Coordinates of C-alpha atoms and ligand atoms in Angstrom, one line a residue:
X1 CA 0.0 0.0 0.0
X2 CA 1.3 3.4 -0.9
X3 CA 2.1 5.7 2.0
X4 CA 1.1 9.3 2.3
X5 CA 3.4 11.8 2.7
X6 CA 3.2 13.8 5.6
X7 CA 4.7 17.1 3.7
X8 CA 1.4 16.9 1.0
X9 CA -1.7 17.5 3.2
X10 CA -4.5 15.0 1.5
X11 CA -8.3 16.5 1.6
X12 CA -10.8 13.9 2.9
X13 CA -14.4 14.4 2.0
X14 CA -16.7 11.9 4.3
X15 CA -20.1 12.1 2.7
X16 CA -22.5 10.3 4.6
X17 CA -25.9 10.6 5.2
X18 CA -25.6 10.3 9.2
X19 CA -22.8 11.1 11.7
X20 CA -22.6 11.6 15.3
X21 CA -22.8 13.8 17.0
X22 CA -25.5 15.3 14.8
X23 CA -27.7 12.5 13.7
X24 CA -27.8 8.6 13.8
X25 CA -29.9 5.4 13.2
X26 CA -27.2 3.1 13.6
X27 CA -23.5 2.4 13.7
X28 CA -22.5 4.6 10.3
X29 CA -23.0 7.4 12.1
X30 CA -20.7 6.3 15.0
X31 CA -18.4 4.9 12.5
X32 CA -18.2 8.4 9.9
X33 CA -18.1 10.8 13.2
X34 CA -15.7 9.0 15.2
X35 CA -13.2 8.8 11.7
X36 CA -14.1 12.2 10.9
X37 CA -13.0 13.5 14.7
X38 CA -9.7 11.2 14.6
X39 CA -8.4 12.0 11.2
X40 CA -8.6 15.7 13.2
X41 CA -6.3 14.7 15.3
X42 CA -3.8 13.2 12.9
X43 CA -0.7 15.1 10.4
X44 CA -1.2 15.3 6.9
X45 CA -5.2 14.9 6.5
X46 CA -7.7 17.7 5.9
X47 CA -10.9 16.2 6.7
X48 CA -14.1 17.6 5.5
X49 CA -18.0 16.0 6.7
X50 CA -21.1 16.3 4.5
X51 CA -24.5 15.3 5.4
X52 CA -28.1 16.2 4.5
X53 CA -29.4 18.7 6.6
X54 CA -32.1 16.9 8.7
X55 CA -34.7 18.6 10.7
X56 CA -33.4 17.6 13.6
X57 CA -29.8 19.1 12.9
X58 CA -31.4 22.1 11.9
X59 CA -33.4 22.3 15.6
X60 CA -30.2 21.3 17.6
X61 CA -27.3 22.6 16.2
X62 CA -26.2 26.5 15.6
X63 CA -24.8 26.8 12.0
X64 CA -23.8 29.1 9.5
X65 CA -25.3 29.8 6.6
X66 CA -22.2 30.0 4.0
X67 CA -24.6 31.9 1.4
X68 CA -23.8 29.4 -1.0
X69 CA -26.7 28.7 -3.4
X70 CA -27.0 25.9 -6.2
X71 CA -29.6 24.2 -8.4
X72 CA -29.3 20.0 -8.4
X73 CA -30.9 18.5 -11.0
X74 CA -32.9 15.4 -9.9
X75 CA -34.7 13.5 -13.0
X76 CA -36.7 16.6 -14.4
X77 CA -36.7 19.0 -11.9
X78 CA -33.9 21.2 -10.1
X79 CA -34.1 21.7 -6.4
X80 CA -31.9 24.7 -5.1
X81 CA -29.7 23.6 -2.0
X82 CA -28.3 25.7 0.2
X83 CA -25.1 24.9 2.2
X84 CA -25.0 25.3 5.9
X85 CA -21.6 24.6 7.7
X86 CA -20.9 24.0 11.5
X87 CA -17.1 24.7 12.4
X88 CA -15.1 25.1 9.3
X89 CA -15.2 22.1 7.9
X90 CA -18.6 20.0 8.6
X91 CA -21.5 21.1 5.5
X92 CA -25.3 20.7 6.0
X93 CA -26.8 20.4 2.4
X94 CA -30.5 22.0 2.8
X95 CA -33.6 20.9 1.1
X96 CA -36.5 21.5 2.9
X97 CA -38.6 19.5 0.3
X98 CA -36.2 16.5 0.9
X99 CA -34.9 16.5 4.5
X100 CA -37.4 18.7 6.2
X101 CA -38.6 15.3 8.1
X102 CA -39.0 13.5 11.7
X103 CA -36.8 10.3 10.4
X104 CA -33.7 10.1 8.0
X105 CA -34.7 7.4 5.8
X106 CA -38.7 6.3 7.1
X107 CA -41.2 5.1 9.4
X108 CA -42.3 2.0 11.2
X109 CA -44.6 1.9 8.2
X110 CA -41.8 1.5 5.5
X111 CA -39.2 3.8 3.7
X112 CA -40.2 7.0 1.9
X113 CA -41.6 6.6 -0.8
X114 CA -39.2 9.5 -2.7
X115 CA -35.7 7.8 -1.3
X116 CA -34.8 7.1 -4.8
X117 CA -35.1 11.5 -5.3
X118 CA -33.6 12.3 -2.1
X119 CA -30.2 10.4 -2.4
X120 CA -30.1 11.7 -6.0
X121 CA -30.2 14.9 -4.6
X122 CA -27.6 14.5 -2.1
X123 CA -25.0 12.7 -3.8
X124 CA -24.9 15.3 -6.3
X125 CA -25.3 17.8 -3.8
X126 CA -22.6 16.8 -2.3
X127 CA -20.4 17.1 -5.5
X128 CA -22.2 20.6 -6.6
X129 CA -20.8 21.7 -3.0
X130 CA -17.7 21.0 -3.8
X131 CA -17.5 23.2 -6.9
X132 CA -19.6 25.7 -4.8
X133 CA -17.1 26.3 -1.9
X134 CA -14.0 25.3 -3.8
X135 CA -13.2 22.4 -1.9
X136 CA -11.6 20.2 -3.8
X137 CA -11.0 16.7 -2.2
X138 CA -8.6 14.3 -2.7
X139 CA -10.6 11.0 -2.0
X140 CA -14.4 11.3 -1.4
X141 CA -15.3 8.8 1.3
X142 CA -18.7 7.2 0.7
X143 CA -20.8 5.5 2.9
X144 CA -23.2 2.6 1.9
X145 CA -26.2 2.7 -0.9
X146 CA -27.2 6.9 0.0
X147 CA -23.7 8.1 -1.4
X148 CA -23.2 4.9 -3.6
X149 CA -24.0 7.3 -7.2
X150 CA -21.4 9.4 -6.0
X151 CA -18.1 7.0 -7.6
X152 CA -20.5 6.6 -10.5
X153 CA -21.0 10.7 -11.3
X154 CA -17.4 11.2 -10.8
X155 CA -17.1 9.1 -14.0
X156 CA -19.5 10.4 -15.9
X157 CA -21.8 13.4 -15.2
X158 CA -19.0 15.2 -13.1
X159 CA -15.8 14.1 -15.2
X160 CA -14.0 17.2 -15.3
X161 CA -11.5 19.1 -14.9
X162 CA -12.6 20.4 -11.1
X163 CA -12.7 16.4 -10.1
X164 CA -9.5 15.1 -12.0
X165 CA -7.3 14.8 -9.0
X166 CA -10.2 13.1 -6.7
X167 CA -10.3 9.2 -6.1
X168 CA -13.2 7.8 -4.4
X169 CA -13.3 4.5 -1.4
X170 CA -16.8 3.5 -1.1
X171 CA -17.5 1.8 2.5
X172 CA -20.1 -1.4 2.9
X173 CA -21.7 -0.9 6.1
X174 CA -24.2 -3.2 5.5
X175 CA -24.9 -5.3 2.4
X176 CA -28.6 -6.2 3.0
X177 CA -29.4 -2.3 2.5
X178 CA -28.5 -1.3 -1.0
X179 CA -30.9 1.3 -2.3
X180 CA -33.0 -0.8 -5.0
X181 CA -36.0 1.1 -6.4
X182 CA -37.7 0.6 -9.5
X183 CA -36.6 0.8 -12.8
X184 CA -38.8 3.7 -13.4
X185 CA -36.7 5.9 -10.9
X186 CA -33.7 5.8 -12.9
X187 CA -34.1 8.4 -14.9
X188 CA -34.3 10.2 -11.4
X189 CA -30.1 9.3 -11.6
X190 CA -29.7 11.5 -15.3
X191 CA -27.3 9.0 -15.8
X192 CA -27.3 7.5 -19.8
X193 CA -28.9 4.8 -20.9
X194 CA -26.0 2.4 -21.2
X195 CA -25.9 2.2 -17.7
X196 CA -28.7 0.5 -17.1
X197 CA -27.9 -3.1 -17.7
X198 CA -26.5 -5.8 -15.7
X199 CA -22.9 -4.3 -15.5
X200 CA -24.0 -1.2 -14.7
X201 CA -26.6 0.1 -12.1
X202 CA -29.6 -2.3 -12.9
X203 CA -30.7 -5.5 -11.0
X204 CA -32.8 -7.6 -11.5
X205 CA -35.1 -5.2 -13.1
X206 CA -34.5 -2.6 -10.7
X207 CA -32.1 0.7 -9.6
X208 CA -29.7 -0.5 -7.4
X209 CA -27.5 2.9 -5.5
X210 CA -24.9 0.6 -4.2
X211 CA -24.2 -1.6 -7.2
X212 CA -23.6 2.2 -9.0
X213 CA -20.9 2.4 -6.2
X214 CA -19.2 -0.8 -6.4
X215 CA -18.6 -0.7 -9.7
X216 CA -17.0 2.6 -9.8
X217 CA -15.5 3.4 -6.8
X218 CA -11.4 2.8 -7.0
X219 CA -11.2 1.3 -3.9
X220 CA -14.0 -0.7 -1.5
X221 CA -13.7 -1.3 1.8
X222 CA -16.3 -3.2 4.4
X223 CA -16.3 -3.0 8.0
X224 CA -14.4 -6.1 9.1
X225 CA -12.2 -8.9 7.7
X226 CA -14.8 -11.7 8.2
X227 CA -17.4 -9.6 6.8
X228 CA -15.4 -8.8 3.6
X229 CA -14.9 -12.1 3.0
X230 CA -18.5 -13.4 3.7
X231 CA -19.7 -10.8 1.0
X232 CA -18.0 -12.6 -1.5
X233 CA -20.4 -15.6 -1.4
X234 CA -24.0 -15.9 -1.7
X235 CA -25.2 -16.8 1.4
X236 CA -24.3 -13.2 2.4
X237 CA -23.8 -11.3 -0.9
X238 CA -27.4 -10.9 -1.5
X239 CA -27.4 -11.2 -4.8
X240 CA -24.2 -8.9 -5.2
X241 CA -21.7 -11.5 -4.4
X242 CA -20.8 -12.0 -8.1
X243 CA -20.2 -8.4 -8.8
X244 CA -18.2 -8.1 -5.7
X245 CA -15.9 -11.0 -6.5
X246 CA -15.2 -9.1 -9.9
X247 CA -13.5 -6.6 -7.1
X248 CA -12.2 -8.6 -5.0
X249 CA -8.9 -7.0 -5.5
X250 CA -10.3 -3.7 -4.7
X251 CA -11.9 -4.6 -1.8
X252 CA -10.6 -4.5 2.1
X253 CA -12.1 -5.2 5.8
X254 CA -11.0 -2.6 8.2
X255 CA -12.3 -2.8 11.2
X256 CA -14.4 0.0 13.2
X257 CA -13.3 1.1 16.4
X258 CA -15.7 3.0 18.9
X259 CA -14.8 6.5 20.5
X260 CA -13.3 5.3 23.6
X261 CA -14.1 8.7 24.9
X262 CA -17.7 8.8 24.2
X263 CA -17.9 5.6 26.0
X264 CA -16.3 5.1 28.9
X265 CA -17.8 3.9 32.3
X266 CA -15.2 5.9 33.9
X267 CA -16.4 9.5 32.7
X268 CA -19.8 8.2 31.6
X269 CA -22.0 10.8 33.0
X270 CA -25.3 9.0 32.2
X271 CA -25.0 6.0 34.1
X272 CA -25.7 5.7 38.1
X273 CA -22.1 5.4 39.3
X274 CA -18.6 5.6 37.7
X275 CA -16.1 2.7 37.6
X276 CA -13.2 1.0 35.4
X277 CA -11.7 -2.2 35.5
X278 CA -9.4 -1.7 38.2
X279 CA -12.9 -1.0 40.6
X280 CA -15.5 -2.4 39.5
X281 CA -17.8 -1.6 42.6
X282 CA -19.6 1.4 40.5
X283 CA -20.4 -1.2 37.8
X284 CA -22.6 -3.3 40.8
X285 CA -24.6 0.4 42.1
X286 CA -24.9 0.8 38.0
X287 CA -27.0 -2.7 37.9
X288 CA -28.6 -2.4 40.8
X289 CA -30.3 0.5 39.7
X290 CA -30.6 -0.5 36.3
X291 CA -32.9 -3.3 37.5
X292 CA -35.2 -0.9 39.7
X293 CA -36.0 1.2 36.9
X294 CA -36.6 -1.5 34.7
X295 CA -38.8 -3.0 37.8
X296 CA -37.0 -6.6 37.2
X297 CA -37.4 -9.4 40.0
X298 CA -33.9 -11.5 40.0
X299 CA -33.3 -14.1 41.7
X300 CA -30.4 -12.6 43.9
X301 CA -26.7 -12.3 42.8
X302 CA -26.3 -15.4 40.8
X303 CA -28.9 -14.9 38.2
X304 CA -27.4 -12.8 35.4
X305 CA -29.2 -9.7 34.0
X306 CA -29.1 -10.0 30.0
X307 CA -29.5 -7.6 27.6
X308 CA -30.6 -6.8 23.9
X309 CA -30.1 -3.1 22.8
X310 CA -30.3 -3.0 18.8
X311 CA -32.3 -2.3 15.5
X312 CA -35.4 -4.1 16.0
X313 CA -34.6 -6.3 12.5
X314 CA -34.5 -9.8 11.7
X315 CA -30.9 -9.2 11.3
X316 CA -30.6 -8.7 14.8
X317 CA -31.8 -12.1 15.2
X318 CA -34.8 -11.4 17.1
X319 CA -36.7 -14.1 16.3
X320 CA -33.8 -16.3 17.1
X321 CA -34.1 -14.6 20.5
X322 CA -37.8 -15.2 20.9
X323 CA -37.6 -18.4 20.4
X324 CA -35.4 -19.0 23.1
X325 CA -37.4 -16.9 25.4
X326 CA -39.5 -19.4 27.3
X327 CA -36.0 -21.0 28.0
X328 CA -34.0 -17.9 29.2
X329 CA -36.7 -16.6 31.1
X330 CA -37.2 -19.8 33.5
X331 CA -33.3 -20.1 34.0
X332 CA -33.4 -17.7 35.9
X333 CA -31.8 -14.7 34.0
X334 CA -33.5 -11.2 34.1
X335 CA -33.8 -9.9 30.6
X336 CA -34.1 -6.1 29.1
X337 CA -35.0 -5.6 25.7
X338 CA -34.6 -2.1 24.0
X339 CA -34.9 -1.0 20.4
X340 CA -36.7 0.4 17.3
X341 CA -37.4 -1.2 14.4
X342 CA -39.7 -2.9 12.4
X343 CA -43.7 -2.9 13.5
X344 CA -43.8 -6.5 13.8
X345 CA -41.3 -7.8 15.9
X346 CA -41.9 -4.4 18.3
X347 CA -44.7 -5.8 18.8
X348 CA -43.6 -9.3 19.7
X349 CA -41.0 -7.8 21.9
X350 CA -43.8 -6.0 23.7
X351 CA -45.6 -9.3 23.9
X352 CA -42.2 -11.0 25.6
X353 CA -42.5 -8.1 28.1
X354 CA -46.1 -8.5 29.0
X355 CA -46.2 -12.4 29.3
X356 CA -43.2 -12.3 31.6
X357 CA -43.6 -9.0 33.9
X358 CA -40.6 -9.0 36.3
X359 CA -38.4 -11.2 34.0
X360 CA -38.2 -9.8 31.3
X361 CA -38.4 -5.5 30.5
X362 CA -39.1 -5.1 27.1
X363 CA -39.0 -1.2 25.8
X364 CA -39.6 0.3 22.3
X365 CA -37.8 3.4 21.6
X366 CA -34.7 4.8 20.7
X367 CA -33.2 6.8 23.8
X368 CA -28.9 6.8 24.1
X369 CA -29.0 7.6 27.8
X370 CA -30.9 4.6 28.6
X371 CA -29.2 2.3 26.4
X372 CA -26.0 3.5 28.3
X373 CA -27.4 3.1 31.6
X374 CA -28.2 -1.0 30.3
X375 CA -24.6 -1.3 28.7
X376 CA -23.3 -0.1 32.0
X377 CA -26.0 -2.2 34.6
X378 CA -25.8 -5.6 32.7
X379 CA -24.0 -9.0 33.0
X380 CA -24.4 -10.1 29.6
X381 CA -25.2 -8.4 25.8
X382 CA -26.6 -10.1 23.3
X383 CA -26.0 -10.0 19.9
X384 CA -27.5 -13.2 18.1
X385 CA -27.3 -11.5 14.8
X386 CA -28.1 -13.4 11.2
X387 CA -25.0 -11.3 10.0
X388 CA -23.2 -8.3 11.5
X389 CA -20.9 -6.6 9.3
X390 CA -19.1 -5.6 12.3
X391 CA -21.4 -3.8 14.7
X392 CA -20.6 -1.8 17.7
X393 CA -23.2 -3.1 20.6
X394 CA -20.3 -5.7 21.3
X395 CA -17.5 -3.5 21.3
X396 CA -19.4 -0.8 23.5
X397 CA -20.7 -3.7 26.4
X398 CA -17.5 -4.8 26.6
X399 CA -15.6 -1.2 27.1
X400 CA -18.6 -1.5 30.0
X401 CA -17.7 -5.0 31.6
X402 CA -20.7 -6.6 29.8
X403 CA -19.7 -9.8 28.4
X404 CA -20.9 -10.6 25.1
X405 CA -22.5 -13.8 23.8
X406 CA -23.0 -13.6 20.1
X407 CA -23.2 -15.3 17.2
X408 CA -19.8 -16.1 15.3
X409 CA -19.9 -14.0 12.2
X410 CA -18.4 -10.8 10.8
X411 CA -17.2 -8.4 13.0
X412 CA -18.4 -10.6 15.8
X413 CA -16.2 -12.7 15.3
X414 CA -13.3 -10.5 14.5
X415 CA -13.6 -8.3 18.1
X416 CA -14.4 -10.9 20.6
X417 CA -12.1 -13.7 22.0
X418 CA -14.4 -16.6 22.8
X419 CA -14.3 -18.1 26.3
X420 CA -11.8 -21.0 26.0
X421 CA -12.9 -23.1 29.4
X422 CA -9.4 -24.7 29.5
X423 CA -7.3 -22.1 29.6
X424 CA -9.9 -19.7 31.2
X425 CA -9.2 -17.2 28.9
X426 CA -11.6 -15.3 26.6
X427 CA -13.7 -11.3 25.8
X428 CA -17.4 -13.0 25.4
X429 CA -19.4 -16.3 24.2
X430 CA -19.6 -17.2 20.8
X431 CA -22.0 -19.6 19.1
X432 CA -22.2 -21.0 15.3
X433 CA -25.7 -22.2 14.4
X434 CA -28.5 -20.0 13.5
X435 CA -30.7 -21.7 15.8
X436 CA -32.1 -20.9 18.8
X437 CA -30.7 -23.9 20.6
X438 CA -27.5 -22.5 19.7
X439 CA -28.3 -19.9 21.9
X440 CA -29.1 -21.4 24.6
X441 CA -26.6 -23.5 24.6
X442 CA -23.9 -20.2 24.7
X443 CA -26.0 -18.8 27.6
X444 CA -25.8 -22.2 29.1
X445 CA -21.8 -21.9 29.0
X446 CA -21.6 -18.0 30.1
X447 CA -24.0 -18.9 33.0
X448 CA -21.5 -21.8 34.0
X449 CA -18.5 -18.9 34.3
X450 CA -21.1 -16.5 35.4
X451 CA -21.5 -18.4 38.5
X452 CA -17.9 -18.5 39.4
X453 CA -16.9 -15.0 40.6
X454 CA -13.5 -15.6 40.2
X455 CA -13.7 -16.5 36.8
X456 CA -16.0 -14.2 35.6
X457 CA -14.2 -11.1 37.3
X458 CA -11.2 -12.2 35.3
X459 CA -13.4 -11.9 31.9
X460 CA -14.8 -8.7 32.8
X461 CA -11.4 -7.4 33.1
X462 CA -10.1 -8.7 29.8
X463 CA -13.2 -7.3 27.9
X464 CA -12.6 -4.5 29.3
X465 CA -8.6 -4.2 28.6
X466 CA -9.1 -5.1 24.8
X467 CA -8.6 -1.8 22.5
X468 CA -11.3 -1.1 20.4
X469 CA -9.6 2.8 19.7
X470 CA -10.1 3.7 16.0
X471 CA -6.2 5.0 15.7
X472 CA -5.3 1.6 14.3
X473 CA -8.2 1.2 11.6
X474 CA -7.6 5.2 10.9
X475 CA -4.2 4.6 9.7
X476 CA -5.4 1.8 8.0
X477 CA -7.8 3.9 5.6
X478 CA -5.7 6.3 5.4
X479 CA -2.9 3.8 3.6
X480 CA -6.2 2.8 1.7
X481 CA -7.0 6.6 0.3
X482 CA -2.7 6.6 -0.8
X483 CA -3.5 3.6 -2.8
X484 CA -6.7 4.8 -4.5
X485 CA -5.4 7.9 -5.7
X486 CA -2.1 5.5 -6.7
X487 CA -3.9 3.5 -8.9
X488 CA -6.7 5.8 -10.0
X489 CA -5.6 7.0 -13.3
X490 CA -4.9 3.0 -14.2
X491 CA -7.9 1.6 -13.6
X492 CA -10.3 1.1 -16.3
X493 CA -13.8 2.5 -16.6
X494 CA -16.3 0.4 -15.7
Ligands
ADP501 P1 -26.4 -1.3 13.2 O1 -26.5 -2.5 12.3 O2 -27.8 -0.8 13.6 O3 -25.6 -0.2 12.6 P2 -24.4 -1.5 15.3 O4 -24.2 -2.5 16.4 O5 -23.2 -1.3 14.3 O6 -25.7 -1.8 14.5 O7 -24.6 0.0 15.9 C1 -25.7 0.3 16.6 C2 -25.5 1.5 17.4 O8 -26.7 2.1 17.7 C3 -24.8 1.3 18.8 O9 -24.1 2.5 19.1 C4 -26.0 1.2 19.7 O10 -25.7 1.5 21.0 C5 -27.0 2.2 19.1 N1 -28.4 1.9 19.3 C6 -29.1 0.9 18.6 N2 -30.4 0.9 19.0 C7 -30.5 1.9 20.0 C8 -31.6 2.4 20.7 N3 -32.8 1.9 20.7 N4 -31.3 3.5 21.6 C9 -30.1 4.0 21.6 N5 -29.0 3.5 20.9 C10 -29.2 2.5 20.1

């Protein structure tokens, strides 16, 4: 890989449609605000954050108005943005018509209906900006299926002289989300006609954002090693596998890191009493009052309080989880349940909560201080998930002492050690099969260690030690942006 040099200051443009601490749904906001805020830190990179400007940024945040004022052609019609910026170097790209709305990509109900318009917008908002404010970047950093037109535009729409020095790294956060709308909303992209056909944009019959990204973008990276090579077959490439593999080259798995600032039980002012791994005695006040508010009954010390926090998605493996409910619940173990997602399965979670009142707390919402004060007050976090491209849940319990027991795939497997009983040595509990046996069968090993306070002291620690800082991964896609603009000029169009 080529390295930068330190003497040549290289601009990165993130362009994402979410980023802490401004607005999130799930772990690309964590992952594009935490790499924005530590590529601040480092020599040699000018980083730059776009995002849509959300109703909800617009209510929180203070920003400045740049006076900036352009029109974005979107199928037919032109919608003027405006461009909003908050400290020098993160832009807000306004359209009321667009953005001005309670959610960032839909409801319980389903998506919005006009996603296909408003990530046509922003993508070549986001490259209208550029030209607007004279920011020229070196690499543009895009992020899943709502940037995925970007690498695309760059080669076609927007091939000019402005753009000649810009490479592009388009990041996979999740594969099962790729932006597929019907064929009649290409002509929403303005893109020609020869693109859509199989190796171009179109799938199946459809639009697909992502596939516009994969096939253009001169480098790809996805959000672990396991991950990036499970995308390359079809049991997890849903139904991109084959185009991927065409990259394969191209394509890397760099793992995310969390903000170990952001959390840490030992600053975290949310949670009922401070602690760290060398005294732990905060972590027990944090779980007693954890299970008060969630009015659980345990059955004293050695029944384990477990917890779900998480998209409320079949990829979370809920149902893997309700079926081993009945199970759980009469060993013993106090459960809390806590996310958002889809209308069905909130509403067999609220089921869960109401057949077992006192075992199990089952909440629907989406609410950061709570979800701290359960990564902080728990024994065990599960994450029993179909696939995880690398997900953060795990990474955060464990910076809290919460051990995880999850299923071994993707970034799971990649960030926790599993418990090897011989040598007593291990970050969480891993399991294979998607079954809910399976499950139980992991819970049935962590409650064996569980019980042995030696033991599970000693695991708490060594989740707790493991380094989950995003310096490493950082440098990592920083070597990654060197090689892109390296090979750029060779690479043939798509
Ligand atoms: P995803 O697939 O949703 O991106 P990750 O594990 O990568 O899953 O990231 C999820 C992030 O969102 C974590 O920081 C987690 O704490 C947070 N999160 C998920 N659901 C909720 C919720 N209901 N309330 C607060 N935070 C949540």
């Amino acid at each position: 890989m080529a390295h930068l040099s330190l003497s040549a200051p290289m601009r990165v443009l993130i362009a994402t449609s979410e980023a802490v601490p401004f607005v999130k749904t799930g772990g690309l906001a964590d992952v594009a605000g935490s790499l924005y805020r530590e590529y601040g830190k480092m020599a040699g990179i000018d980083a730059v954050l776009m995002l849509p400007l959300y109703l909800a940024v617009r209510d929180r945040f203070a920003l400045t108005d740049t006076g900036r004022r352009f029109a974005v052609t979107v199928g037919a019609k032109s919608y003027r943005c405006g461009v909003w910026s908050y400290r020098p170097s993160v832009y807000f790209l306004e359209c009321g018509e667009f953005f001005d709305r309670n959610e960032l990509y839909g409801t319980a109900q389903g998506d919005y209906h006009d996603n296909a318009a408003r990530f046509v917008f922003f993508s070549r908002a986001v490259l209208e900006a550029c030209m607007a404010l004279g920011v020229k970047p070196g690499v543009i950093h895009c992020n899943d299926w709502q940037t995925g037109l970007i690498p695309l535009y760059l080669r076609t729409l927007y091939r000019n002289e402005f753009f000649s020095d810009t490479a592009t790294v388009l990041t996979i956060h999740n594969l099962g989300y790729q932006g597929l709308f019907g064929s009649g909303d290409f002509s929403l992209t303005g893109l020609g006609s020869e693109w859509f056909n199989p190796e171009g944009v179109e799938f199946y019959g459809k639009v697909n954002f992502l596939k516009a990204g994969i096939i253009a973008a001169d480098r790809l990276t996805t959000v672990s090693r396991t991950y990036a090579r499970e995308i390359l077959t079809p049991e997890f490439g849903y139904g991109l596998d084959g185009v991927l593999r065409t990259r394969g080259r191209d394509l890397a798995g760099i793992v995310n890191g969390i903000d170990v600032e952001e959390w840490d039980p030992s600053g975290d002012p949310e949670i009922a009493a401070r602690y760290s791994r060398s005294d732990l005695k905060g972590k027990e006040a944090c779980r007693k009052r954890l299970i008060e508010e969630c009015s659980l009954r345990l059955e004293g010390r050695d029944a384990p309080l477990v917890s779900l926090i998480g998209r409320l998605s079949t990829q979370k493996g809920l149902d893997l989880f309700i079926g081993a409910a009945d199970e759980i619940v009469s060993s013993g173990m106090g459960v809390i349940i806590f996310g958002k997602g889809d209308e069905s399965l909130q509403e067999k979670v609220r089921g869960l909560g109401a057949k077992y009142k006192g075992r199990v707390h089952a909440r629907v919402g989406y609410d950061e201080a709570f979800a701290r004060r359960i990564y902080a007050g728990s024994d065990l976090f599960l994450m029993p998930s179909q696939y995880e491209p690398c997900g953060l849940g795990q990474m955060i319990s464990m910076r809290y002492g919460t051990v995880p027991v999850a299923r071994n795939t993707g970034g799971l497997a990649d960030t926790i050690r599993d418990y090897d009983a011989l040598r007593g040595e291990g970050t969480g509990f891993l399991f294979d099969e998607y079954r809910p046996k399976a499950l139980r069968d992991c819970l049935k090993r962590a409650l064996c260690v569980f019980v042995d306070k030696r033991r599970w002291r000693k695991m708490v620690v060594s989740a707790m030690k493991t380094d989950f800082s995003w310096e490493s991964s950082a440098k990592q896609y920083i070597a990654l942006y060197g090689s892109a603009k390296g090979t750029k000029e060779t690479r043939p169009s798509p």
